[in-house]
Amino acid sequence: MKQMKQRLGIFLLVITAIIPLPIRTLAAENDFSSPASAAFAVDYDTGKVFYNQNADEPLGIASMTKLITAYIVFDEIEKGTISWEDKVPVSEKLKKMSKDPDLSNIPIKDKHDYTVRDALEASLISSANSLTSALAELISGSEIKFVDRMYKQLDDWNIKDGYLVTASGLGNEDMGKEIYPGSKKTDENLLSARSMAIVAREIITDFPEVLEISSSQSKTLSDGTTIWNSNEMLPDFYYYTEGVDGLKTGTTPLAGACFVGTAKRGDQRIITVVMDVDPEYSRFQETANLMNYVYDNWSYKTVLKKGDPSSQSTININKGKKDKVSIVLTEDLSVWTKNDNQNIKIFFEPNKKQLTKKKEVNAPKKKGYVVGSEHVYNTTDTLGYLTKEEEIHDVSKVALKTDIERANFFIQIWQSITKR
């Protein structure tokens, strides 16, 4: 009996070691929530928001910062100012930092020349802080000047809620005496979950090769060091989740456990962000829960097809042979909607610039002449889009189905009499 109890104790210890964190039991689909300070999910193509939990409050982003740095590196390579095989000078300060396991997980070998490719792969795959800072120094001369460049990049993306002090995501407390001007010793990088999703979308759009790096389980650097991806949602990893091919982890005491992820299933790619996940749970499991929630509960529904009649059906003609003419959609009209909530409303909006004050079309006009737009929306969906500009995805132009000919003089007189 005593041996049996000992074996049972050992078994329980092994099981505890194998399972890093408890898996949260999900609530009903309509009551989905995440044990994080912020959580966000958005469609990559249309910008439709699927889930928003405190997504507009700036919070610590830790090493998710490296996506901004990576974008700038890709941009400089595309411009030709640096190349993949350029050597990256590493200062003594950064070499020393790299040997501190609390600050960097890749010790830099003193006599080895690292390339831009080495540094960027180490930054994105294994979150190497020192090599990230070295890239910043290569591009701008100093990390402080590079942070200025990062601010400009955020401004180009119309992101206004960012607060940055380093290129890697480390806080000022880890940077020694040289910190970003005007910042405090305790400051770290901050960004909202919505803005973090914008950063992820921009880098995937402009430099899709980032996914080749972020989806790599491991890489061997030119110094012979094998690095492993910190993203545990990739194939053969513990939290493997279908379709995941990126993007970046982040962890500091202030930021907590963070992850900006992306997955593609079929033709649909989504971007998710979880920030400051409750320590009792895994950021990867919570990301998987959020991704599965989106794919299981949202669909892109085509409500009218190209060539279908508009909801108004016809439009009045001024001085034409006919009083009315049919109007049709010039493209499919689709809307994102939750599968259990399809309260969809469609309405036609005339284009005032194309019509008379009486909302008529002046004859003559050719088939295809645009007279307005067809709108669709879910009356109970308040989540909106990643940016205001993207709400145009729920709109289709409406045009004349046939040519309209101008009536002769006598018919016009008769029309003017009968319309009085």
PDB file of N, CA, C and O in Angstrom, residues 263-336:
ATOM      1  N   ALA A 263      -3.665  33.456 -37.547  1.00  0.00           N
ATOM      2  CA  ALA A 263      -3.943  32.122 -38.065  1.00  0.00           C
ATOM      3  C   ALA A 263      -4.711  32.247 -39.371  1.00  0.00           C
ATOM      4  O   ALA A 263      -5.454  33.210 -39.574  1.00  0.00           O
ATOM      5  N   LYS A 264      -4.520  31.261 -40.233  1.00  0.00           N
ATOM      6  CA  LYS A 264      -5.262  31.229 -41.488  1.00  0.00           C
ATOM      7  C   LYS A 264      -5.882  29.849 -41.653  1.00  0.00           C
ATOM      8  O   LYS A 264      -5.191  28.837 -41.648  1.00  0.00           O
ATOM      9  N   ARG A 265      -7.205  29.837 -41.759  1.00  0.00           N
ATOM     10  CA  ARG A 265      -7.944  28.608 -42.015  1.00  0.00           C
ATOM     11  C   ARG A 265      -8.770  28.819 -43.269  1.00  0.00           C
ATOM     12  O   ARG A 265      -9.607  29.713 -43.321  1.00  0.00           O
ATOM     13  N   GLY A 266      -8.522  28.008 -44.281  1.00  0.00           N
ATOM     14  CA  GLY A 266      -9.161  28.234 -45.570  1.00  0.00           C
ATOM     15  C   GLY A 266      -8.663  29.545 -46.151  1.00  0.00           C
ATOM     16  O   GLY A 266      -7.453  29.768 -46.236  1.00  0.00           O
ATOM     17  N   ASP A 267      -9.576  30.408 -46.544  1.00  0.00           N
ATOM     18  CA  ASP A 267      -9.196  31.707 -47.110  1.00  0.00           C
ATOM     19  C   ASP A 267      -9.185  32.820 -46.072  1.00  0.00           C
ATOM     20  O   ASP A 267      -8.881  33.964 -46.400  1.00  0.00           O
ATOM     21  N   GLN A 268      -9.544  32.501 -44.846  1.00  0.00           N
ATOM     22  CA  GLN A 268      -9.677  33.561 -43.842  1.00  0.00           C
ATOM     23  C   GLN A 268      -8.496  33.595 -42.871  1.00  0.00           C
ATOM     24  O   GLN A 268      -8.190  32.615 -42.202  1.00  0.00           O
ATOM     25  N   ARG A 269      -7.862  34.761 -42.795  1.00  0.00           N
ATOM     26  CA  ARG A 269      -6.819  35.003 -41.804  1.00  0.00           C
ATOM     27  C   ARG A 269      -7.369  35.947 -40.748  1.00  0.00           C
ATOM     28  O   ARG A 269      -8.036  36.925 -41.069  1.00  0.00           O
ATOM     29  N   ILE A 270      -7.086  35.630 -39.495  1.00  0.00           N
ATOM     30  CA  ILE A 270      -7.470  36.518 -38.404  1.00  0.00           C
ATOM     31  C   ILE A 270      -6.234  36.915 -37.602  1.00  0.00           C
ATOM     32  O   ILE A 270      -5.197  36.236 -37.662  1.00  0.00           O
ATOM     33  N   ILE A 271      -6.344  38.013 -36.892  1.00  0.00           N
ATOM     34  CA  ILE A 271      -5.303  38.480 -35.989  1.00  0.00           C
ATOM     35  C   ILE A 271      -5.914  38.593 -34.601  1.00  0.00           C
ATOM     36  O   ILE A 271      -7.016  39.129 -34.451  1.00  0.00           O
ATOM     37  N   THR A 272      -5.212  38.077 -33.608  1.00  0.00           N
ATOM     38  CA  THR A 272      -5.695  38.157 -32.235  1.00  0.00           C
ATOM     39  C   THR A 272      -4.615  38.766 -31.347  1.00  0.00           C
ATOM     40  O   THR A 272      -3.424  38.664 -31.631  1.00  0.00           O
ATOM     41  N   VAL A 273      -5.057  39.394 -30.269  1.00  0.00           N
ATOM     42  CA  VAL A 273      -4.138  39.969 -29.277  1.00  0.00           C
ATOM     43  C   VAL A 273      -4.662  39.644 -27.889  1.00  0.00           C
ATOM     44  O   VAL A 273      -5.850  39.858 -27.616  1.00  0.00           O
ATOM     45  N   VAL A 274      -3.805  39.103 -27.036  1.00  0.00           N
ATOM     46  CA  VAL A 274      -4.135  38.966 -25.614  1.00  0.00           C
ATOM     47  C   VAL A 274      -3.010  39.636 -24.835  1.00  0.00           C
ATOM     48  O   VAL A 274      -1.836  39.467 -25.147  1.00  0.00           O
ATOM     49  N   MET A 275      -3.379  40.411 -23.816  1.00  0.00           N
ATOM     50  CA  MET A 275      -2.392  41.184 -23.058  1.00  0.00           C
ATOM     51  C   MET A 275      -2.617  40.992 -21.563  1.00  0.00           C
ATOM     52  O   MET A 275      -3.754  41.049 -21.090  1.00  0.00           O
ATOM     53  N   ASP A 276      -1.517  40.775 -20.868  1.00  0.00           N
ATOM     54  CA  ASP A 276      -1.549  40.605 -19.419  1.00  0.00           C
ATOM     55  C   ASP A 276      -2.532  39.510 -19.028  1.00  0.00           C
ATOM     56  O   ASP A 276      -3.481  39.726 -18.274  1.00  0.00           O
ATOM     57  N   VAL A 277      -2.272  38.297 -19.547  1.00  0.00           N
ATOM     58  CA  VAL A 277      -3.128  37.152 -19.250  1.00  0.00           C
ATOM     59  C   VAL A 277      -2.932  36.730 -17.793  1.00  0.00           C
ATOM     60  O   VAL A 277      -1.803  36.704 -17.286  1.00  0.00           O
ATOM     61  N   ASP A 278      -4.023  36.405 -17.142  1.00  0.00           N
ATOM     62  CA  ASP A 278      -3.983  35.937 -15.752  1.00  0.00           C
ATOM     63  C   ASP A 278      -2.932  34.828 -15.625  1.00  0.00           C
ATOM     64  O   ASP A 278      -2.949  33.857 -16.398  1.00  0.00           O
ATOM     65  N   PRO A 279      -2.016  34.935 -14.663  1.00  0.00           N
ATOM     66  CA  PRO A 279      -0.932  33.948 -14.524  1.00  0.00           C
ATOM     67  C   PRO A 279      -1.420  32.511 -14.339  1.00  0.00           C
ATOM     68  O   PRO A 279      -0.658  31.562 -14.560  1.00  0.00           O
ATOM     69  N   GLU A 280      -2.671  32.331 -13.940  1.00  0.00           N
ATOM     70  CA  GLU A 280      -3.194  30.976 -13.775  1.00  0.00           C
ATOM     71  C   GLU A 280      -3.418  30.284 -15.108  1.00  0.00           C
ATOM     72  O   GLU A 280      -3.585  29.070 -15.168  1.00  0.00           O
ATOM     73  N   TYR A 281      -3.432  31.057 -16.199  1.00  0.00           N
ATOM     74  CA  TYR A 281      -3.751  30.496 -17.505  1.00  0.00           C
ATOM     75  C   TYR A 281      -2.631  30.771 -18.504  1.00  0.00           C
ATOM     76  O   TYR A 281      -1.790  31.636 -18.297  1.00  0.00           O
ATOM     77  N   SER A 282      -2.661  30.030 -19.595  1.00  0.00           N
ATOM     78  CA  SER A 282      -1.663  30.189 -20.648  1.00  0.00           C
ATOM     79  C   SER A 282      -2.131  31.186 -21.695  1.00  0.00           C
ATOM     80  O   SER A 282      -3.274  31.109 -22.162  1.00  0.00           O
ATOM     81  N   ARG A 283      -1.256  32.094 -22.090  1.00  0.00           N
ATOM     82  CA  ARG A 283      -1.604  33.048 -23.159  1.00  0.00           C
ATOM     83  C   ARG A 283      -1.884  32.312 -24.463  1.00  0.00           C
ATOM     84  O   ARG A 283      -2.680  32.772 -25.295  1.00  0.00           O
ATOM     85  N   PHE A 284      -1.230  31.163 -24.655  1.00  0.00           N
ATOM     86  CA  PHE A 284      -1.434  30.402 -25.895  1.00  0.00           C
ATOM     87  C   PHE A 284      -2.780  29.689 -25.880  1.00  0.00           C
ATOM     88  O   PHE A 284      -3.487  29.662 -26.891  1.00  0.00           O
ATOM     89  N   GLN A 285      -3.157  29.121 -24.756  1.00  0.00           N
ATOM     90  CA  GLN A 285      -4.463  28.488 -24.657  1.00  0.00           C
ATOM     91  C   GLN A 285      -5.567  29.518 -24.805  1.00  0.00           C
ATOM     92  O   GLN A 285      -6.582  29.274 -25.473  1.00  0.00           O
ATOM     93  N   GLU A 286      -5.368  30.693 -24.220  1.00  0.00           N
ATOM     94  CA  GLU A 286      -6.378  31.740 -24.331  1.00  0.00           C
ATOM     95  C   GLU A 286      -6.479  32.265 -25.758  1.00  0.00           C
ATOM     96  O   GLU A 286      -7.560  32.619 -26.233  1.00  0.00           O
ATOM     97  N   THR A 287      -5.343  32.327 -26.449  1.00  0.00           N
ATOM     98  CA  THR A 287      -5.368  32.708 -27.865  1.00  0.00           C
ATOM     99  C   THR A 287      -6.095  31.656 -28.680  1.00  0.00           C
ATOM    100  O   THR A 287      -6.901  31.980 -29.558  1.00  0.00           O
ATOM    101  N   ALA A 288      -5.821  30.380 -28.384  1.00  0.00           N
ATOM    102  CA  ALA A 288      -6.517  29.295 -29.090  1.00  0.00           C
ATOM    103  C   ALA A 288      -8.020  29.380 -28.851  1.00  0.00           C
ATOM    104  O   ALA A 288      -8.824  29.218 -29.785  1.00  0.00           O
ATOM    105  N   ASN A 289      -8.422  29.633 -27.598  1.00  0.00           N
ATOM    106  CA  ASN A 289      -9.851  29.776 -27.291  1.00  0.00           C
ATOM    107  C   ASN A 289     -10.477  30.915 -28.087  1.00  0.00           C
ATOM    108  O   ASN A 289     -11.583  30.782 -28.623  1.00  0.00           O
ATOM    109  N   LEU A 290      -9.753  32.026 -28.175  1.00  0.00           N
ATOM    110  CA  LEU A 290     -10.271  33.188 -28.890  1.00  0.00           C
ATOM    111  C   LEU A 290     -10.360  32.911 -30.388  1.00  0.00           C
ATOM    112  O   LEU A 290     -11.367  33.242 -31.037  1.00  0.00           O
ATOM    113  N   MET A 291      -9.330  32.285 -30.939  1.00  0.00           N
ATOM    114  CA  MET A 291      -9.353  31.954 -32.367  1.00  0.00           C
ATOM    115  C   MET A 291     -10.487  30.992 -32.695  1.00  0.00           C
ATOM    116  O   MET A 291     -11.230  31.185 -33.677  1.00  0.00           O
ATOM    117  N   ASN A 292     -10.638  29.950 -31.894  1.00  0.00           N
ATOM    118  CA  ASN A 292     -11.695  28.974 -32.143  1.00  0.00           C
ATOM    119  C   ASN A 292     -13.076  29.611 -31.997  1.00  0.00           C
ATOM    120  O   ASN A 292     -14.003  29.290 -32.756  1.00  0.00           O
ATOM    121  N   TYR A 293     -13.203  30.518 -31.042  1.00  0.00           N
ATOM    122  CA  TYR A 293     -14.464  31.241 -30.870  1.00  0.00           C
ATOM    123  C   TYR A 293     -14.823  32.010 -32.149  1.00  0.00           C
ATOM    124  O   TYR A 293     -15.965  31.983 -32.615  1.00  0.00           O
ATOM    125  N   VAL A 294     -13.835  32.696 -32.727  1.00  0.00           N
ATOM    126  CA  VAL A 294     -14.088  33.476 -33.950  1.00  0.00           C
ATOM    127  C   VAL A 294     -14.470  32.562 -35.104  1.00  0.00           C
ATOM    128  O   VAL A 294     -15.498  32.779 -35.776  1.00  0.00           O
ATOM    129  N   TYR A 295     -13.660  31.533 -35.340  1.00  0.00           N
ATOM    130  CA  TYR A 295     -13.930  30.657 -36.485  1.00  0.00           C
ATOM    131  C   TYR A 295     -15.234  29.885 -36.329  1.00  0.00           C
ATOM    132  O   TYR A 295     -15.904  29.586 -37.325  1.00  0.00           O
ATOM    133  N   ASP A 296     -15.613  29.571 -35.103  1.00  0.00           N
ATOM    134  CA  ASP A 296     -16.843  28.804 -34.868  1.00  0.00           C
ATOM    135  C   ASP A 296     -18.098  29.658 -34.896  1.00  0.00           C
ATOM    136  O   ASP A 296     -19.184  29.135 -35.152  1.00  0.00           O
ATOM    137  N   ASN A 297     -17.971  30.959 -34.635  1.00  0.00           N
ATOM    138  CA  ASN A 297     -19.163  31.772 -34.397  1.00  0.00           C
ATOM    139  C   ASN A 297     -19.393  32.908 -35.386  1.00  0.00           C
ATOM    140  O   ASN A 297     -20.466  33.515 -35.363  1.00  0.00           O
ATOM    141  N   TRP A 298     -18.432  33.192 -36.246  1.00  0.00           N
ATOM    142  CA  TRP A 298     -18.601  34.278 -37.205  1.00  0.00           C
ATOM    143  C   TRP A 298     -18.507  33.750 -38.636  1.00  0.00           C
ATOM    144  O   TRP A 298     -17.741  32.838 -38.920  1.00  0.00           O
ATOM    145  N   SER A 299     -19.284  34.359 -39.527  1.00  0.00           N
ATOM    146  CA  SER A 299     -19.215  33.992 -40.949  1.00  0.00           C
ATOM    147  C   SER A 299     -19.486  35.221 -41.807  1.00  0.00           C
ATOM    148  O   SER A 299     -20.146  36.168 -41.381  1.00  0.00           O
ATOM    149  N   TYR A 300     -18.944  35.173 -43.014  1.00  0.00           N
ATOM    150  CA  TYR A 300     -19.096  36.279 -43.959  1.00  0.00           C
ATOM    151  C   TYR A 300     -20.231  35.914 -44.900  1.00  0.00           C
ATOM    152  O   TYR A 300     -20.098  35.033 -45.750  1.00  0.00           O
ATOM    153  N   LYS A 301     -21.369  36.581 -44.737  1.00  0.00           N
ATOM    154  CA  LYS A 301     -22.579  36.213 -45.455  1.00  0.00           C
ATOM    155  C   LYS A 301     -22.837  37.155 -46.625  1.00  0.00           C
ATOM    156  O   LYS A 301     -22.886  38.376 -46.449  1.00  0.00           O
ATOM    157  N   THR A 302     -22.991  36.587 -47.811  1.00  0.00           N
ATOM    158  CA  THR A 302     -23.362  37.379 -48.986  1.00  0.00           C
ATOM    159  C   THR A 302     -24.879  37.504 -49.009  1.00  0.00           C
ATOM    160  O   THR A 302     -25.599  36.511 -49.131  1.00  0.00           O
ATOM    161  N   VAL A 303     -25.368  38.735 -48.886  1.00  0.00           N
ATOM    162  CA  VAL A 303     -26.813  38.955 -48.822  1.00  0.00           C
ATOM    163  C   VAL A 303     -27.402  39.313 -50.186  1.00  0.00           C
ATOM    164  O   VAL A 303     -28.572  39.044 -50.450  1.00  0.00           O
ATOM    165  N   LEU A 304     -26.606  39.937 -51.043  1.00  0.00           N
ATOM    166  CA  LEU A 304     -27.017  40.227 -52.421  1.00  0.00           C
ATOM    167  C   LEU A 304     -25.817  40.027 -53.336  1.00  0.00           C
ATOM    168  O   LEU A 304     -24.689  40.356 -52.957  1.00  0.00           O
ATOM    169  N   LYS A 305     -26.064  39.515 -54.527  1.00  0.00           N
ATOM    170  CA  LYS A 305     -24.972  39.260 -55.462  1.00  0.00           C
ATOM    171  C   LYS A 305     -24.921  40.331 -56.546  1.00  0.00           C
ATOM    172  O   LYS A 305     -25.890  41.061 -56.768  1.00  0.00           O
ATOM    173  N   LYS A 306     -23.780  40.414 -57.193  1.00  0.00           N
ATOM    174  CA  LYS A 306     -23.618  41.334 -58.308  1.00  0.00           C
ATOM    175  C   LYS A 306     -24.710  41.090 -59.344  1.00  0.00           C
ATOM    176  O   LYS A 306     -24.957  39.946 -59.741  1.00  0.00           O
ATOM    177  N   GLY A 307     -25.399  42.139 -59.751  1.00  0.00           N
ATOM    178  CA  GLY A 307     -26.480  42.018 -60.722  1.00  0.00           C
ATOM    179  C   GLY A 307     -27.856  41.870 -60.102  1.00  0.00           C
ATOM    180  O   GLY A 307     -28.873  42.000 -60.795  1.00  0.00           O
ATOM    181  N   ASP A 308     -27.912  41.612 -58.773  1.00  0.00           N
ATOM    182  CA  ASP A 308     -29.208  41.519 -58.097  1.00  0.00           C
ATOM    183  C   ASP A 308     -29.853  42.902 -57.998  1.00  0.00           C
ATOM    184  O   ASP A 308     -29.152  43.919 -57.933  1.00  0.00           O
ATOM    185  N   PRO A 309     -31.200  42.953 -57.983  1.00  0.00           N
ATOM    186  CA  PRO A 309     -31.872  44.247 -57.831  1.00  0.00           C
ATOM    187  C   PRO A 309     -31.535  44.894 -56.491  1.00  0.00           C
ATOM    188  O   PRO A 309     -31.367  44.204 -55.480  1.00  0.00           O
ATOM    189  N   SER A 310     -31.441  46.203 -56.508  1.00  0.00           N
ATOM    190  CA  SER A 310     -31.272  46.939 -55.255  1.00  0.00           C
ATOM    191  C   SER A 310     -32.538  46.806 -54.419  1.00  0.00           C
ATOM    192  O   SER A 310     -33.610  46.465 -54.940  1.00  0.00           O
ATOM    193  N   SER A 311     -32.426  47.078 -53.130  1.00  0.00           N
ATOM    194  CA  SER A 311     -33.612  47.017 -52.269  1.00  0.00           C
ATOM    195  C   SER A 311     -34.670  48.025 -52.700  1.00  0.00           C
ATOM    196  O   SER A 311     -35.856  47.844 -52.425  1.00  0.00           O
ATOM    197  N   GLN A 312     -34.270  49.094 -53.407  1.00  0.00           N
ATOM    198  CA  GLN A 312     -35.238  50.070 -53.921  1.00  0.00           C
ATOM    199  C   GLN A 312     -35.825  49.622 -55.249  1.00  0.00           C
ATOM    200  O   GLN A 312     -36.878  50.101 -55.669  1.00  0.00           O
ATOM    201  N   SER A 313     -35.126  48.739 -55.935  1.00  0.00           N
ATOM    202  CA  SER A 313     -35.615  48.117 -57.167  1.00  0.00           C
ATOM    203  C   SER A 313     -35.528  49.019 -58.409  1.00  0.00           C
ATOM    204  O   SER A 313     -34.943  48.648 -59.415  1.00  0.00           O
ATOM    205  N   THR A 314     -36.116  50.221 -58.366  1.00  0.00           N
ATOM    206  CA  THR A 314     -36.090  51.128 -59.523  1.00  0.00           C
ATOM    207  C   THR A 314     -35.771  52.546 -59.075  1.00  0.00           C
ATOM    208  O   THR A 314     -35.819  52.856 -57.885  1.00  0.00           O
ATOM    209  N   ILE A 315     -35.479  53.389 -60.071  1.00  0.00           N
ATOM    210  CA  ILE A 315     -35.245  54.803 -59.795  1.00  0.00           C
ATOM    211  C   ILE A 315     -35.957  55.630 -60.862  1.00  0.00           C
ATOM    212  O   ILE A 315     -36.090  55.204 -62.019  1.00  0.00           O
ATOM    213  N   ASN A 316     -36.438  56.794 -60.490  1.00  0.00           N
ATOM    214  CA  ASN A 316     -37.183  57.657 -61.411  1.00  0.00           C
ATOM    215  C   ASN A 316     -36.249  58.324 -62.409  1.00  0.00           C
ATOM    216  O   ASN A 316     -35.092  58.655 -62.086  1.00  0.00           O
ATOM    217  N   ILE A 317     -36.783  58.537 -63.611  1.00  0.00           N
ATOM    218  CA  ILE A 317     -36.018  59.143 -64.695  1.00  0.00           C
ATOM    219  C   ILE A 317     -36.607  60.513 -65.040  1.00  0.00           C
ATOM    220  O   ILE A 317     -37.826  60.672 -65.125  1.00  0.00           O
ATOM    221  N   ASN A 318     -35.744  61.482 -65.256  1.00  0.00           N
ATOM    222  CA  ASN A 318     -36.168  62.815 -65.662  1.00  0.00           C
ATOM    223  C   ASN A 318     -35.895  63.004 -67.152  1.00  0.00           C
ATOM    224  O   ASN A 318     -34.767  62.824 -67.611  1.00  0.00           O
ATOM    225  N   LYS A 319     -36.962  63.312 -67.905  1.00  0.00           N
ATOM    226  CA  LYS A 319     -36.881  63.554 -69.348  1.00  0.00           C
ATOM    227  C   LYS A 319     -36.449  62.314 -70.125  1.00  0.00           C
ATOM    228  O   LYS A 319     -35.744  62.395 -71.131  1.00  0.00           O
ATOM    229  N   GLY A 320     -36.874  61.141 -69.655  1.00  0.00           N
ATOM    230  CA  GLY A 320     -36.551  59.902 -70.350  1.00  0.00           C
ATOM    231  C   GLY A 320     -37.760  59.314 -71.028  1.00  0.00           C
ATOM    232  O   GLY A 320     -38.906  59.690 -70.748  1.00  0.00           O
ATOM    233  N   LYS A 321     -37.519  58.351 -71.914  1.00  0.00           N
ATOM    234  CA  LYS A 321     -38.635  57.686 -72.588  1.00  0.00           C
ATOM    235  C   LYS A 321     -39.465  56.858 -71.595  1.00  0.00           C
ATOM    236  O   LYS A 321     -40.643  56.622 -71.810  1.00  0.00           O
ATOM    237  N   LYS A 322     -38.768  56.409 -70.525  1.00  0.00           N
ATOM    238  CA  LYS A 322     -39.457  55.667 -69.475  1.00  0.00           C
ATOM    239  C   LYS A 322     -39.432  56.484 -68.185  1.00  0.00           C
ATOM    240  O   LYS A 322     -38.508  57.268 -67.962  1.00  0.00           O
ATOM    241  N   ASP A 323     -40.440  56.280 -67.362  1.00  0.00           N
ATOM    242  CA  ASP A 323     -40.501  57.002 -66.094  1.00  0.00           C
ATOM    243  C   ASP A 323     -39.555  56.417 -65.047  1.00  0.00           C
ATOM    244  O   ASP A 323     -39.066  57.126 -64.176  1.00  0.00           O
ATOM    245  N   LYS A 324     -39.324  55.110 -65.134  1.00  0.00           N
ATOM    246  CA  LYS A 324     -38.484  54.416 -64.167  1.00  0.00           C
ATOM    247  C   LYS A 324     -37.560  53.446 -64.881  1.00  0.00           C
ATOM    248  O   LYS A 324     -37.836  53.033 -66.016  1.00  0.00           O
ATOM    249  N   VAL A 325     -36.479  53.052 -64.187  1.00  0.00           N
ATOM    250  CA  VAL A 325     -35.583  52.043 -64.724  1.00  0.00           C
ATOM    251  C   VAL A 325     -35.057  51.211 -63.563  1.00  0.00           C
ATOM    252  O   VAL A 325     -34.925  51.701 -62.424  1.00  0.00           O
ATOM    253  N   SER A 326     -34.786  49.955 -63.820  1.00  0.00           N
ATOM    254  CA  SER A 326     -34.287  49.060 -62.784  1.00  0.00           C
ATOM    255  C   SER A 326     -32.849  49.411 -62.409  1.00  0.00           C
ATOM    256  O   SER A 326     -32.040  49.816 -63.260  1.00  0.00           O
ATOM    257  N   ILE A 327     -32.534  49.251 -61.142  1.00  0.00           N
ATOM    258  CA  ILE A 327     -31.159  49.480 -60.671  1.00  0.00           C
ATOM    259  C   ILE A 327     -30.653  48.219 -59.964  1.00  0.00           C
ATOM    260  O   ILE A 327     -31.401  47.530 -59.264  1.00  0.00           O
ATOM    261  N   VAL A 328     -29.348  47.920 -60.173  1.00  0.00           N
ATOM    262  CA  VAL A 328     -28.785  46.658 -59.680  1.00  0.00           C
ATOM    263  C   VAL A 328     -27.431  46.898 -59.023  1.00  0.00           C
ATOM    264  O   VAL A 328     -26.790  47.941 -59.224  1.00  0.00           O
ATOM    265  N   LEU A 329     -26.990  45.927 -58.236  1.00  0.00           N
ATOM    266  CA  LEU A 329     -25.691  46.013 -57.579  1.00  0.00           C
ATOM    267  C   LEU A 329     -24.560  45.742 -58.566  1.00  0.00           C
ATOM    268  O   LEU A 329     -24.687  44.885 -59.449  1.00  0.00           O
ATOM    269  N   THR A 330     -23.469  46.464 -58.409  1.00  0.00           N
ATOM    270  CA  THR A 330     -22.313  46.278 -59.294  1.00  0.00           C
ATOM    271  C   THR A 330     -21.319  45.261 -58.736  1.00  0.00           C
ATOM    272  O   THR A 330     -20.355  44.907 -59.398  1.00  0.00           O
ATOM    273  N   GLU A 331     -21.535  44.809 -57.479  1.00  0.00           N
ATOM    274  CA  GLU A 331     -20.653  43.825 -56.846  1.00  0.00           C
ATOM    275  C   GLU A 331     -21.426  43.132 -55.736  1.00  0.00           C
ATOM    276  O   GLU A 331     -22.497  43.594 -55.330  1.00  0.00           O
ATOM    277  N   ASP A 332     -20.898  42.027 -55.266  1.00  0.00           N
ATOM    278  CA  ASP A 332     -21.554  41.325 -54.164  1.00  0.00           C
ATOM    279  C   ASP A 332     -21.619  42.214 -52.931  1.00  0.00           C
ATOM    280  O   ASP A 332     -20.703  42.992 -52.657  1.00  0.00           O
ATOM    281  N   LEU A 333     -22.686  42.067 -52.188  1.00  0.00           N
ATOM    282  CA  LEU A 333     -22.846  42.786 -50.927  1.00  0.00           C
ATOM    283  C   LEU A 333     -22.821  41.761 -49.797  1.00  0.00           C
ATOM    284  O   LEU A 333     -23.687  40.882 -49.724  1.00  0.00           O
ATOM    285  N   SER A 334     -21.790  41.843 -48.950  1.00  0.00           N
ATOM    286  CA  SER A 334     -21.603  40.853 -47.892  1.00  0.00           C
ATOM    287  C   SER A 334     -21.428  41.539 -46.552  1.00  0.00           C
ATOM    288  O   SER A 334     -21.064  42.717 -46.477  1.00  0.00           O
ATOM    289  N   VAL A 335     -21.661  40.776 -45.492  1.00  0.00           N
ATOM    290  CA  VAL A 335     -21.537  41.325 -44.144  1.00  0.00           C
ATOM    291  C   VAL A 335     -21.085  40.222 -43.197  1.00  0.00           C
ATOM    292  O   VAL A 335     -21.483  39.062 -43.333  1.00  0.00           O
ATOM    293  N   TRP A 336     -20.230  40.585 -42.240  1.00  0.00           N
ATOM    294  CA  TRP A 336     -19.860  39.664 -41.182  1.00  0.00           C
ATOM    295  C   TRP A 336     -20.988  39.620 -40.162  1.00  0.00           C
ATOM    296  O   TRP A 336     -21.523  40.648 -39.770  1.00  0.00           O
TER     297      TRP A 336
END
